[in-house]
């Protein structure tokens, strides 16, 4: 596993490590359970995660793990995390509401130096705040997911989506989580789980999708850095986008939104409300049948965009 994959895996695992333990009355017991999960992370990736403190709140049904240090298999510093807060998870049941907050995740400078040359240094060096929450209605099978990622002082991304017919996915995911908590999974077990997840994903029916991208101060500088690698300026990019939009098979409203964002680089939003009772493949088939009819495609999924 490469170093970047390890970094991503252990951050996710650190958050998952607290899942289900908020009902313990004492932080000491919570600490013991988290240590068990972090030991599994070490077995699976070779990475080590240490932390300064753990606190549990029965009232808010949450735990907080603070001052985390992520180290690679050879003891090299990978990243620091101020805190991870896990709320609402349960060990034996699929919770109706749950969330994970990762506060101020930042890669170590020496670790960044090992990244490929094409890596965007501004993004790699940024401090990140990550929030995810899930509301699940077991009776209806509906789920509502929210993900917020902020590269502080640069750019932020908000995504929220509604899904129907998610009971199978939730059941499969919960079973996989239970299995992984007990011991590291074999390759065969991982393969079997992936098949089950793919089957469950196929059954899901998207209800809505909202995306918002916002400039938090340095988005233009970020873009300038990436464009310079291609020998292009921001102004040249803006002209190119305008020319391409004149030829693209999109509605005037969508062209206006994309063009407005390319010029202003301040904010971009997208929203869609999808047909009921249809999975993603069925919706995609209808969109493909409407190729060359951008107005009808946009109408099918109630697509709206803004940009400035």
GROMACS .gro file of C-alpha atoms in nm:
model
  308
    1UNK     CA    1   0.000   0.000   0.000
    2UNK     CA    2   0.147   0.338  -0.094
    3UNK     CA    3   0.200   0.610   0.166
    4UNK     CA    4  -0.091   0.827   0.056
    5UNK     CA    5  -0.329   0.530   0.063
    6UNK     CA    6  -0.210   0.449   0.415
    7UNK     CA    7  -0.274   0.807   0.523
    8UNK     CA    8  -0.628   0.804   0.389
    9UNK     CA    9  -0.701   0.458   0.529
   10UNK     CA   10  -0.587   0.534   0.880
   11UNK     CA   11  -0.777   0.862   0.899
   12UNK     CA   12  -1.097   0.682   0.804
   13UNK     CA   13  -1.019   0.396   1.038
   14UNK     CA   14  -0.949   0.636   1.322
   15UNK     CA   15  -1.299   0.772   1.288
   16UNK     CA   16  -1.455   0.428   1.255
   17UNK     CA   17  -1.255   0.308   1.552
   18UNK     CA   18  -1.489   0.495   1.782
   19UNK     CA   19  -1.807   0.361   1.625
   20UNK     CA   20  -2.045   0.199   1.867
   21UNK     CA   21  -1.861   0.272   2.189
   22UNK     CA   22  -2.044   0.583   2.302
   23UNK     CA   23  -2.275   0.385   2.530
   24UNK     CA   24  -1.990   0.290   2.760
   25UNK     CA   25  -2.024   0.474   3.087
   26UNK     CA   26  -1.652   0.534   3.141
   27UNK     CA   27  -1.395   0.692   2.915
   28UNK     CA   28  -1.151   0.426   3.034
   29UNK     CA   29  -1.362   0.155   2.874
   30UNK     CA   30  -1.395   0.360   2.556
   31UNK     CA   31  -1.018   0.403   2.546
   32UNK     CA   32  -0.968   0.026   2.569
   33UNK     CA   33  -1.204  -0.036   2.278
   34UNK     CA   34  -1.044   0.234   2.062
   35UNK     CA   35  -0.700   0.091   2.135
   36UNK     CA   36  -0.826  -0.246   2.013
   37UNK     CA   37  -0.945  -0.096   1.686
   38UNK     CA   38  -0.625   0.102   1.632
   39UNK     CA   39  -0.429  -0.218   1.685
   40UNK     CA   40  -0.627  -0.369   1.398
   41UNK     CA   41  -0.540  -0.066   1.184
   42UNK     CA   42  -0.175  -0.130   1.262
   43UNK     CA   43  -0.209  -0.495   1.157
   44UNK     CA   44  -0.383  -0.405   0.833
   45UNK     CA   45  -0.169  -0.111   0.720
   46UNK     CA   46   0.148  -0.108   0.928
   47UNK     CA   47   0.061   0.246   1.036
   48UNK     CA   48   0.035   0.359   1.397
   49UNK     CA   49  -0.213   0.609   1.543
   50UNK     CA   50  -0.157   0.752   1.889
   51UNK     CA   51  -0.371   1.007   2.074
   52UNK     CA   52  -0.355   1.224   2.383
   53UNK     CA   53  -0.700   1.176   2.531
   54UNK     CA   54  -1.044   1.019   2.495
   55UNK     CA   55  -1.367   1.146   2.645
   56UNK     CA   56  -1.715   0.996   2.627
   57UNK     CA   57  -2.051   1.163   2.677
   58UNK     CA   58  -2.353   0.944   2.740
   59UNK     CA   59  -2.580   1.249   2.724
   60UNK     CA   60  -2.476   1.349   2.373
   61UNK     CA   61  -2.406   0.986   2.276
   62UNK     CA   62  -2.061   1.080   2.150
   63UNK     CA   63  -1.690   1.029   2.198
   64UNK     CA   64  -1.402   1.265   2.131
   65UNK     CA   65  -1.049   1.151   2.052
   66UNK     CA   66  -0.801   1.439   2.068
   67UNK     CA   67  -0.449   1.519   1.948
   68UNK     CA   68  -0.394   1.226   1.714
   69UNK     CA   69  -0.061   1.150   1.549
   70UNK     CA   70  -0.048   0.922   1.245
   71UNK     CA   71   0.282   0.748   1.175
   72UNK     CA   72   0.378   0.525   0.885
   73UNK     CA   73   0.513   0.167   0.900
   74UNK     CA   74   0.868   0.296   0.948
   75UNK     CA   75   0.775   0.542   1.221
   76UNK     CA   76   0.766   0.844   0.990
   77UNK     CA   77   0.521   1.120   1.078
   78UNK     CA   78   0.229   1.118   0.835
   79UNK     CA   79  -0.032   1.356   0.975
   80UNK     CA   80  -0.176   1.528   1.280
   81UNK     CA   81  -0.544   1.556   1.373
   82UNK     CA   82  -0.671   1.789   1.644
   83UNK     CA   83  -0.975   1.577   1.719
   84UNK     CA   84  -1.223   1.320   1.589
   85UNK     CA   85  -1.577   1.337   1.724
   86UNK     CA   86  -1.808   1.042   1.666
   87UNK     CA   87  -2.175   1.085   1.748
   88UNK     CA   88  -2.476   0.858   1.745
   89UNK     CA   89  -2.325   0.525   1.650
   90UNK     CA   90  -2.443   0.201   1.806
   91UNK     CA   91  -2.273  -0.136   1.825
   92UNK     CA   92  -2.566  -0.369   1.770
   93UNK     CA   93  -2.805  -0.157   1.563
   94UNK     CA   94  -2.804   0.069   1.260
   95UNK     CA   95  -2.847   0.415   1.415
   96UNK     CA   96  -3.112   0.654   1.283
   97UNK     CA   97  -2.868   0.945   1.308
   98UNK     CA   98  -2.490   0.944   1.318
   99UNK     CA   99  -2.198   1.169   1.234
  100UNK     CA  100  -1.819   1.192   1.226
  101UNK     CA  101  -1.619   1.516   1.251
  102UNK     CA  102  -1.247   1.520   1.176
  103UNK     CA  103  -1.105   1.854   1.288
  104UNK     CA  104  -0.784   2.004   1.152
  105UNK     CA  105  -0.632   1.709   0.970
  106UNK     CA  106  -0.295   1.807   0.824
  107UNK     CA  107  -0.018   1.612   0.653
  108UNK     CA  108   0.334   1.645   0.795
  109UNK     CA  109   0.571   1.855   0.582
  110UNK     CA  110   0.831   1.576   0.557
  111UNK     CA  111   0.559   1.338   0.441
  112UNK     CA  112   0.440   1.587   0.179
  113UNK     CA  113   0.794   1.598   0.042
  114UNK     CA  114   0.750   1.231  -0.054
  115UNK     CA  115   0.442   1.298  -0.268
  116UNK     CA  116   0.468   1.276  -0.649
  117UNK     CA  117   0.602   1.586  -0.823
  118UNK     CA  118   0.263   1.661  -0.981
  119UNK     CA  119   0.094   1.686  -0.639
  120UNK     CA  120  -0.066   2.022  -0.566
  121UNK     CA  121   0.140   2.145  -0.272
  122UNK     CA  122  -0.121   2.401  -0.164
  123UNK     CA  123  -0.386   2.135  -0.119
  124UNK     CA  124  -0.142   1.885   0.030
  125UNK     CA  125  -0.029   2.138   0.291
  126UNK     CA  126  -0.377   2.261   0.384
  127UNK     CA  127  -0.554   2.197   0.712
  128UNK     CA  128  -0.877   2.006   0.657
  129UNK     CA  129  -1.206   1.991   0.845
  130UNK     CA  130  -1.431   1.701   0.741
  131UNK     CA  131  -1.789   1.643   0.849
  132UNK     CA  132  -2.017   1.358   0.749
  133UNK     CA  133  -2.361   1.271   0.878
  134UNK     CA  134  -2.619   1.009   0.793
  135UNK     CA  135  -2.990   0.998   0.873
  136UNK     CA  136  -3.149   0.657   0.812
  137UNK     CA  137  -3.518   0.570   0.830
  138UNK     CA  138  -3.540   0.194   0.877
  139UNK     CA  139  -3.914   0.182   0.804
  140UNK     CA  140  -3.900   0.359   0.469
  141UNK     CA  141  -3.544   0.263   0.374
  142UNK     CA  142  -3.462   0.628   0.300
  143UNK     CA  143  -3.120   0.771   0.380
  144UNK     CA  144  -2.995   1.130   0.377
  145UNK     CA  145  -2.620   1.182   0.358
  146UNK     CA  146  -2.425   1.505   0.412
  147UNK     CA  147  -2.051   1.548   0.351
  148UNK     CA  148  -1.860   1.873   0.406
  149UNK     CA  149  -1.491   1.905   0.327
  150UNK     CA  150  -1.303   2.229   0.386
  151UNK     CA  151  -0.944   2.292   0.284
  152UNK     CA  152  -0.921   2.584   0.524
  153UNK     CA  153  -0.866   2.927   0.363
  154UNK     CA  154  -0.869   2.770   0.015
  155UNK     CA  155  -1.193   2.600  -0.091
  156UNK     CA  156  -1.486   2.410   0.059
  157UNK     CA  157  -1.717   2.145  -0.084
  158UNK     CA  158  -2.066   2.057   0.040
  159UNK     CA  159  -2.256   1.752  -0.084
  160UNK     CA  160  -2.592   1.628   0.037
  161UNK     CA  161  -2.800   1.357  -0.122
  162UNK     CA  162  -3.116   1.161  -0.056
  163UNK     CA  163  -3.145   0.791  -0.137
  164UNK     CA  164  -3.432   0.543  -0.124
  165UNK     CA  165  -3.425   0.165  -0.096
  166UNK     CA  166  -3.106   0.168   0.110
  167UNK     CA  167  -3.200  -0.100   0.363
  168UNK     CA  168  -2.987  -0.367   0.194
  169UNK     CA  169  -2.684  -0.140   0.179
  170UNK     CA  170  -2.718  -0.043   0.545
  171UNK     CA  171  -2.754  -0.407   0.650
  172UNK     CA  172  -2.454  -0.518   0.446
  173UNK     CA  173  -2.239  -0.226   0.568
  174UNK     CA  174  -2.332  -0.284   0.931
  175UNK     CA  175  -2.251  -0.655   0.905
  176UNK     CA  176  -1.916  -0.575   0.744
  177UNK     CA  177  -1.838  -0.327   1.020
  178UNK     CA  178  -1.916  -0.586   1.285
  179UNK     CA  179  -1.695  -0.840   1.114
  180UNK     CA  180  -1.406  -0.597   1.072
  181UNK     CA  181  -1.423  -0.499   1.440
  182UNK     CA  182  -1.358  -0.858   1.543
  183UNK     CA  183  -1.048  -0.923   1.331
  184UNK     CA  184  -0.875  -0.822   1.007
  185UNK     CA  185  -1.059  -0.948   0.699
  186UNK     CA  186  -0.909  -1.193   0.454
  187UNK     CA  187  -0.891  -1.110   0.083
  188UNK     CA  188  -1.176  -1.353   0.017
  189UNK     CA  189  -1.394  -1.187   0.282
  190UNK     CA  190  -1.318  -0.844   0.139
  191UNK     CA  191  -1.409  -0.965  -0.211
  192UNK     CA  192  -1.738  -1.113  -0.089
  193UNK     CA  193  -1.824  -0.790   0.092
  194UNK     CA  194  -1.749  -0.585  -0.219
  195UNK     CA  195  -1.989  -0.800  -0.421
  196UNK     CA  196  -2.264  -0.753  -0.164
  197UNK     CA  197  -2.206  -0.378  -0.153
  198UNK     CA  198  -2.219  -0.354  -0.533
  199UNK     CA  199  -2.549  -0.543  -0.539
  200UNK     CA  200  -2.690  -0.312  -0.272
  201UNK     CA  201  -2.571  -0.001  -0.458
  202UNK     CA  202  -2.747  -0.123  -0.771
  203UNK     CA  203  -3.077  -0.138  -0.578
  204UNK     CA  204  -3.055   0.217  -0.441
  205UNK     CA  205  -3.275   0.489  -0.586
  206UNK     CA  206  -3.139   0.846  -0.581
  207UNK     CA  207  -3.395   1.109  -0.475
  208UNK     CA  208  -3.198   1.435  -0.479
  209UNK     CA  209  -2.847   1.574  -0.500
  210UNK     CA  210  -2.709   1.913  -0.397
  211UNK     CA  211  -2.349   2.025  -0.446
  212UNK     CA  212  -2.192   2.356  -0.346
  213UNK     CA  213  -1.834   2.466  -0.409
  214UNK     CA  214  -1.718   2.785  -0.238
  215UNK     CA  215  -1.402   2.993  -0.255
  216UNK     CA  216  -1.265   3.026   0.098
  217UNK     CA  217  -0.997   3.274  -0.006
  218UNK     CA  218  -0.731   3.104  -0.218
  219UNK     CA  219  -0.925   2.918  -0.488
  220UNK     CA  220  -0.790   3.140  -0.767
  221UNK     CA  221  -0.432   3.093  -0.646
  222UNK     CA  222  -0.493   2.718  -0.638
  223UNK     CA  223  -0.625   2.724  -0.992
  224UNK     CA  224  -0.339   2.943  -1.113
  225UNK     CA  225  -0.089   2.690  -0.983
  226UNK     CA  226  -0.257   2.401  -1.162
  227UNK     CA  227  -0.304   2.588  -1.488
  228UNK     CA  228   0.059   2.706  -1.493
  229UNK     CA  229   0.166   2.340  -1.512
  230UNK     CA  230  -0.018   2.329  -1.846
  231UNK     CA  231   0.125   2.660  -1.965
  232UNK     CA  232  -0.208   2.837  -1.927
  233UNK     CA  233  -0.325   3.141  -1.731
  234UNK     CA  234  -0.659   3.189  -1.557
  235UNK     CA  235  -0.760   3.439  -1.824
  236UNK     CA  236  -0.684   3.190  -2.101
  237UNK     CA  237  -0.885   2.925  -1.919
  238UNK     CA  238  -1.182   3.159  -1.893
  239UNK     CA  239  -1.172   3.230  -2.267
  240UNK     CA  240  -1.144   2.859  -2.344
  241UNK     CA  241  -1.443   2.775  -2.121
  242UNK     CA  242  -1.653   3.043  -2.289
  243UNK     CA  243  -1.567   2.909  -2.634
  244UNK     CA  244  -1.642   2.550  -2.537
  245UNK     CA  245  -1.975   2.644  -2.383
  246UNK     CA  246  -2.082   2.798  -2.713
  247UNK     CA  247  -2.047   2.455  -2.873
  248UNK     CA  248  -2.152   2.236  -2.583
  249UNK     CA  249  -2.493   2.061  -2.583
  250UNK     CA  250  -2.618   2.230  -2.265
  251UNK     CA  251  -2.901   2.465  -2.182
  252UNK     CA  252  -2.846   2.841  -2.176
  253UNK     CA  253  -2.901   2.838  -1.798
  254UNK     CA  254  -2.630   2.578  -1.742
  255UNK     CA  255  -2.390   2.756  -1.975
  256UNK     CA  256  -2.451   3.079  -1.786
  257UNK     CA  257  -2.381   2.911  -1.450
  258UNK     CA  258  -2.060   2.740  -1.561
  259UNK     CA  259  -1.938   3.051  -1.740
  260UNK     CA  260  -2.023   3.269  -1.441
  261UNK     CA  261  -1.821   3.049  -1.208
  262UNK     CA  262  -1.524   3.038  -1.447
  263UNK     CA  263  -1.520   3.420  -1.448
  264UNK     CA  264  -1.591   3.488  -1.081
  265UNK     CA  265  -1.439   3.182  -0.909
  266UNK     CA  266  -1.652   3.255  -0.604
  267UNK     CA  267  -1.925   2.992  -0.579
  268UNK     CA  268  -2.089   2.716  -0.779
  269UNK     CA  269  -2.404   2.520  -0.692
  270UNK     CA  270  -2.583   2.226  -0.852
  271UNK     CA  271  -2.912   2.069  -0.752
  272UNK     CA  272  -3.110   1.782  -0.899
  273UNK     CA  273  -3.434   1.609  -0.806
  274UNK     CA  274  -3.451   1.266  -0.966
  275UNK     CA  275  -3.744   1.050  -1.085
  276UNK     CA  276  -3.903   0.837  -0.813
  277UNK     CA  277  -3.873   0.461  -0.803
  278UNK     CA  278  -3.576   0.433  -1.040
  279UNK     CA  279  -3.220   0.326  -0.972
  280UNK     CA  280  -2.919   0.511  -1.108
  281UNK     CA  281  -2.879   0.284  -1.410
  282UNK     CA  282  -3.241   0.332  -1.514
  283UNK     CA  283  -3.208   0.709  -1.486
  284UNK     CA  284  -2.884   0.703  -1.682
  285UNK     CA  285  -3.052   0.507  -1.962
  286UNK     CA  286  -3.320   0.774  -1.991
  287UNK     CA  287  -3.059   1.050  -1.999
  288UNK     CA  288  -2.873   0.868  -2.277
  289UNK     CA  289  -3.194   0.837  -2.477
  290UNK     CA  290  -3.226   1.216  -2.460
  291UNK     CA  291  -2.878   1.284  -2.599
  292UNK     CA  292  -2.883   1.602  -2.803
  293UNK     CA  293  -3.186   1.731  -2.611
  294UNK     CA  294  -3.032   1.927  -2.323
  295UNK     CA  295  -3.360   2.090  -2.223
  296UNK     CA  296  -3.529   1.752  -2.184
  297UNK     CA  297  -3.232   1.605  -2.000
  298UNK     CA  298  -3.232   1.892  -1.752
  299UNK     CA  299  -3.608   1.862  -1.709
  300UNK     CA  300  -3.585   1.486  -1.641
  301UNK     CA  301  -3.368   1.538  -1.334
  302UNK     CA  302  -3.483   1.891  -1.251
  303UNK     CA  303  -3.126   2.014  -1.293
  304UNK     CA  304  -3.039   2.364  -1.173
  305UNK     CA  305  -2.700   2.537  -1.151
  306UNK     CA  306  -2.568   2.873  -1.039
  307UNK     CA  307  -2.220   3.019  -1.064
  308UNK     CA  308  -2.049   3.348  -0.995
   0.00000   0.00000   0.00000
